[in-house]
PDB file of C-alpha atoms in Angstrom:
ATOM      1  CA  UNK A   1      72.166 136.756 108.349  1.00  0.00           C
ATOM      2  CA  UNK A   2      74.312 137.672 105.757  1.00  0.00           C
ATOM      3  CA  UNK A   3      73.153 141.385 105.866  1.00  0.00           C
ATOM      4  CA  UNK A   4      73.756 141.190 109.896  1.00  0.00           C
ATOM      5  CA  UNK A   5      77.337 140.144 109.000  1.00  0.00           C
ATOM      6  CA  UNK A   6      77.647 143.363 107.023  1.00  0.00           C
ATOM      7  CA  UNK A   7      76.230 145.851 109.640  1.00  0.00           C
ATOM      8  CA  UNK A   8      78.385 144.610 112.473  1.00  0.00           C
ATOM      9  CA  UNK A   9      81.489 145.361 110.213  1.00  0.00           C
ATOM     10  CA  UNK A  10      80.119 148.723 109.699  1.00  0.00           C
ATOM     11  CA  UNK A  11      79.923 149.347 113.150  1.00  0.00           C
ATOM     12  CA  UNK A  12      83.621 148.409 113.537  1.00  0.00           C
ATOM     13  CA  UNK A  13      84.460 150.586 110.710  1.00  0.00           C
ATOM     14  CA  UNK A  14      82.163 153.551 110.776  1.00  0.00           C
ATOM     15  CA  UNK A  15      84.509 155.418 108.170  1.00  0.00           C
ATOM     16  CA  UNK A  16      84.244 152.837 105.231  1.00  0.00           C
ATOM     17  CA  UNK A  17      81.441 152.292 103.375  1.00  0.00           C
ATOM     18  CA  UNK A  18      80.414 148.414 102.147  1.00  0.00           C
ATOM     19  CA  UNK A  19      77.753 148.450  99.104  1.00  0.00           C
ATOM     20  CA  UNK A  20      75.667 145.493  99.134  1.00  0.00           C
ATOM     21  CA  UNK A  21      73.876 143.238  96.412  1.00  0.00           C
ATOM     22  CA  UNK A  22      72.322 140.266  98.211  1.00  0.00           C
ATOM     23  CA  UNK A  23      69.937 138.064  95.944  1.00  0.00           C
ATOM     24  CA  UNK A  24      69.350 134.910  98.268  1.00  0.00           C
ATOM     25  CA  UNK A  25      65.820 133.764  98.442  1.00  0.00           C
ATOM     26  CA  UNK A  26      64.258 131.226 100.278  1.00  0.00           C
ATOM     27  CA  UNK A  27      66.503 128.372 101.926  1.00  0.00           C
ATOM     28  CA  UNK A  28      69.683 127.562 101.324  1.00  0.00           C
ATOM     29  CA  UNK A  29      70.675 123.934 102.788  1.00  0.00           C
ATOM     30  CA  UNK A  30      74.016 124.914 104.635  1.00  0.00           C
ATOM     31  CA  UNK A  31      75.467 125.766 107.674  1.00  0.00           C
ATOM     32  CA  UNK A  32      74.432 129.239 108.006  1.00  0.00           C
ATOM     33  CA  UNK A  33      76.709 129.914 110.630  1.00  0.00           C
ATOM     34  CA  UNK A  34      80.008 128.729 108.927  1.00  0.00           C
ATOM     35  CA  UNK A  35      79.002 130.827 105.420  1.00  0.00           C
ATOM     36  CA  UNK A  36      78.003 133.540 107.295  1.00  0.00           C
ATOM     37  CA  UNK A  37      81.877 133.057 109.094  1.00  0.00           C
ATOM     38  CA  UNK A  38      83.233 132.739 105.676  1.00  0.00           C
ATOM     39  CA  UNK A  39      81.527 136.010 104.512  1.00  0.00           C
ATOM     40  CA  UNK A  40      83.180 137.878 107.836  1.00  0.00           C
ATOM     41  CA  UNK A  41      86.322 136.784 107.086  1.00  0.00           C
ATOM     42  CA  UNK A  42      86.555 137.655 103.740  1.00  0.00           C
ATOM     43  CA  UNK A  43      84.641 141.223 104.496  1.00  0.00           C
ATOM     44  CA  UNK A  44      87.154 141.673 107.367  1.00  0.00           C
ATOM     45  CA  UNK A  45      90.246 141.087 104.957  1.00  0.00           C
ATOM     46  CA  UNK A  46      88.779 143.730 102.384  1.00  0.00           C
ATOM     47  CA  UNK A  47      87.891 146.210 105.308  1.00  0.00           C
ATOM     48  CA  UNK A  48      91.604 145.644 106.697  1.00  0.00           C
ATOM     49  CA  UNK A  49      93.791 145.471 103.552  1.00  0.00           C
ATOM     50  CA  UNK A  50      91.548 147.627 101.093  1.00  0.00           C
ATOM     51  CA  UNK A  51      91.936 150.928 100.051  1.00  0.00           C
ATOM     52  CA  UNK A  52      90.136 153.115 102.821  1.00  0.00           C
ATOM     53  CA  UNK A  53      89.059 155.678 100.111  1.00  0.00           C
ATOM     54  CA  UNK A  54      87.310 153.378  98.225  1.00  0.00           C
ATOM     55  CA  UNK A  55      84.272 151.124  98.992  1.00  0.00           C
ATOM     56  CA  UNK A  56      84.138 147.381  99.671  1.00  0.00           C
ATOM     57  CA  UNK A  57      81.611 145.582  97.263  1.00  0.00           C
ATOM     58  CA  UNK A  58      80.006 142.373  98.639  1.00  0.00           C
ATOM     59  CA  UNK A  59      77.504 140.138  96.459  1.00  0.00           C
ATOM     60  CA  UNK A  60      75.430 136.823  97.247  1.00  0.00           C
ATOM     61  CA  UNK A  61      73.495 135.675  94.427  1.00  0.00           C
ATOM     62  CA  UNK A  62      71.747 132.302  94.361  1.00  0.00           C
ATOM     63  CA  UNK A  63      70.918 131.013  91.430  1.00  0.00           C
ATOM     64  CA  UNK A  64      69.199 128.129  89.733  1.00  0.00           C
ATOM     65  CA  UNK A  65      72.446 125.599  90.213  1.00  0.00           C
ATOM     66  CA  UNK A  66      74.495 127.874  92.448  1.00  0.00           C
ATOM     67  CA  UNK A  67      75.564 130.199  95.736  1.00  0.00           C
ATOM     68  CA  UNK A  68      77.978 132.524  95.079  1.00  0.00           C
ATOM     69  CA  UNK A  69      79.379 135.331  97.806  1.00  0.00           C
ATOM     70  CA  UNK A  70      81.910 137.752  96.313  1.00  0.00           C
ATOM     71  CA  UNK A  71      83.861 140.394  98.187  1.00  0.00           C
ATOM     72  CA  UNK A  72      85.555 143.075  96.148  1.00  0.00           C
ATOM     73  CA  UNK A  73      87.988 146.125  97.299  1.00  0.00           C
ATOM     74  CA  UNK A  74      90.085 148.346  95.741  1.00  0.00           C
ATOM     75  CA  UNK A  75      93.625 149.072  96.237  1.00  0.00           C
ATOM     76  CA  UNK A  76      96.978 147.714  95.562  1.00  0.00           C
ATOM     77  CA  UNK A  77      97.236 144.043  93.625  1.00  0.00           C
ATOM     78  CA  UNK A  78      97.831 140.955  95.488  1.00  0.00           C
ATOM     79  CA  UNK A  79     101.326 139.604  94.273  1.00  0.00           C
ATOM     80  CA  UNK A  80     101.291 136.514  92.225  1.00  0.00           C
ATOM     81  CA  UNK A  81     103.648 134.547  94.280  1.00  0.00           C
ATOM     82  CA  UNK A  82     101.470 135.352  97.442  1.00  0.00           C
ATOM     83  CA  UNK A  83      98.003 134.499  96.153  1.00  0.00           C
ATOM     84  CA  UNK A  84      98.689 130.537  95.800  1.00  0.00           C
ATOM     85  CA  UNK A  85      99.642 130.716  99.518  1.00  0.00           C
ATOM     86  CA  UNK A  86      96.803 133.017 100.668  1.00  0.00           C
ATOM     87  CA  UNK A  87      94.820 130.065 101.932  1.00  0.00           C
ATOM     88  CA  UNK A  88      97.389 127.906 103.588  1.00  0.00           C
ATOM     89  CA  UNK A  89      97.217 128.502 107.711  1.00  0.00           C
ATOM     90  CA  UNK A  90      99.259 131.635 109.154  1.00  0.00           C
ATOM     91  CA  UNK A  91     100.516 133.119 106.039  1.00  0.00           C
ATOM     92  CA  UNK A  92     100.259 136.685 105.941  1.00  0.00           C
ATOM     93  CA  UNK A  93     101.861 138.711 102.632  1.00  0.00           C
ATOM     94  CA  UNK A  94     104.795 140.607 103.295  1.00  0.00           C
ATOM     95  CA  UNK A  95     103.134 144.131 102.946  1.00  0.00           C
ATOM     96  CA  UNK A  96     100.309 143.137 104.927  1.00  0.00           C
ATOM     97  CA  UNK A  97     101.007 145.297 107.625  1.00  0.00           C
ATOM     98  CA  UNK A  98     101.295 142.737 110.055  1.00  0.00           C
ATOM     99  CA  UNK A  99      97.686 142.755 110.563  1.00  0.00           C
ATOM    100  CA  UNK A 100      95.797 139.440 111.838  1.00  0.00           C
ATOM    101  CA  UNK A 101      96.959 136.240 112.494  1.00  0.00           C
ATOM    102  CA  UNK A 102      96.408 134.863 109.048  1.00  0.00           C
ATOM    103  CA  UNK A 103      93.982 132.338 109.587  1.00  0.00           C
ATOM    104  CA  UNK A 104      90.881 133.695 108.384  1.00  0.00           C
ATOM    105  CA  UNK A 105      91.076 133.068 104.874  1.00  0.00           C
ATOM    106  CA  UNK A 106      92.490 129.814 105.686  1.00  0.00           C
ATOM    107  CA  UNK A 107      89.554 129.184 107.848  1.00  0.00           C
ATOM    108  CA  UNK A 108      87.120 130.340 104.551  1.00  0.00           C
ATOM    109  CA  UNK A 109      88.755 127.902 102.490  1.00  0.00           C
ATOM    110  CA  UNK A 110      87.908 125.189 105.021  1.00  0.00           C
ATOM    111  CA  UNK A 111      84.523 126.074 105.004  1.00  0.00           C
ATOM    112  CA  UNK A 112      84.459 126.320 101.036  1.00  0.00           C
ATOM    113  CA  UNK A 113      85.368 122.715 100.957  1.00  0.00           C
ATOM    114  CA  UNK A 114      82.978 121.164 103.679  1.00  0.00           C
ATOM    115  CA  UNK A 115      79.980 123.049 101.662  1.00  0.00           C
ATOM    116  CA  UNK A 116      81.743 121.182  98.530  1.00  0.00           C
ATOM    117  CA  UNK A 117      82.499 124.299  96.966  1.00  0.00           C
ATOM    118  CA  UNK A 118      85.689 126.630  95.747  1.00  0.00           C
ATOM    119  CA  UNK A 119      87.333 129.759  97.113  1.00  0.00           C
ATOM    120  CA  UNK A 120      89.632 132.012  94.948  1.00  0.00           C
ATOM    121  CA  UNK A 121      91.147 135.562  94.334  1.00  0.00           C
ATOM    122  CA  UNK A 122      91.330 137.442  91.237  1.00  0.00           C
ATOM    123  CA  UNK A 123      93.514 140.507  92.114  1.00  0.00           C
ATOM    124  CA  UNK A 124      94.846 143.325  89.688  1.00  0.00           C
ATOM    125  CA  UNK A 125      96.091 147.099  90.202  1.00  0.00           C
ATOM    126  CA  UNK A 126      92.313 148.185  90.240  1.00  0.00           C
ATOM    127  CA  UNK A 127      90.449 145.721  92.068  1.00  0.00           C
ATOM    128  CA  UNK A 128      90.710 142.526  94.225  1.00  0.00           C
ATOM    129  CA  UNK A 129      87.550 140.067  94.360  1.00  0.00           C
ATOM    130  CA  UNK A 130      87.844 136.853  96.600  1.00  0.00           C
ATOM    131  CA  UNK A 131      84.848 134.414  95.397  1.00  0.00           C
ATOM    132  CA  UNK A 132      83.118 131.498  96.815  1.00  0.00           C
ATOM    133  CA  UNK A 133      81.003 129.324  94.854  1.00  0.00           C
ATOM    134  CA  UNK A 134      78.903 126.407  95.354  1.00  0.00           C
ATOM    135  CA  UNK A 135      77.062 124.105  93.941  1.00  0.00           C
ATOM    136  CA  UNK A 136      73.344 123.521  94.797  1.00  0.00           C
ATOM    137  CA  UNK A 137      73.349 120.020  94.243  1.00  0.00           C
ATOM    138  CA  UNK A 138      76.148 119.681  96.775  1.00  0.00           C
ATOM    139  CA  UNK A 139      73.860 121.235  99.618  1.00  0.00           C
ATOM    140  CA  UNK A 140      71.632 118.467  99.442  1.00  0.00           C
ATOM    141  CA  UNK A 141      74.470 116.059 100.870  1.00  0.00           C
ATOM    142  CA  UNK A 142      74.355 118.681 104.202  1.00  0.00           C
ATOM    143  CA  UNK A 143      71.076 116.595 105.095  1.00  0.00           C
ATOM    144  CA  UNK A 144      67.945 119.106 106.331  1.00  0.00           C
ATOM    145  CA  UNK A 145      69.936 119.882 109.776  1.00  0.00           C
ATOM    146  CA  UNK A 146      71.716 122.308 107.638  1.00  0.00           C
ATOM    147  CA  UNK A 147      69.337 123.784 106.645  1.00  0.00           C
ATOM    148  CA  UNK A 148      69.299 127.233 107.123  1.00  0.00           C
ATOM    149  CA  UNK A 149      68.347 131.148 105.804  1.00  0.00           C
ATOM    150  CA  UNK A 150      71.462 132.791 105.048  1.00  0.00           C
ATOM    151  CA  UNK A 151      70.050 135.768 103.457  1.00  0.00           C
TER     152      UNK A 151
END
């Protein structure tokens, strides 16, 4: 499903490049639809606000104890005062150019919370990275009905 999300965004942004590394084998006990939505929101954010001349980088990795998705883009750094509010509903940074409703990152944060995970951002003049991490042990709490392959 993650590759399908990337392909869908590339269809909408044929002039952009997305470099991806998906290393998720087997099944993850999670809500695959919501995890795909989280990725979609982060990817849309990177494509809309990142430097159009630089590729967006997507990584999804499962290790023994965690599952992690990161989406990175080049471009202007996110102001420190905006970072604390990025995951609040309807917040848009001053320099966002009026794009979006300001709910994509909020929705991503709520999906992260529902999966007992964390989402955060690191940003400097070279790169902005949004990272979602959830522990593998927390996935067992979702129950068998939530089990799905997300790769």
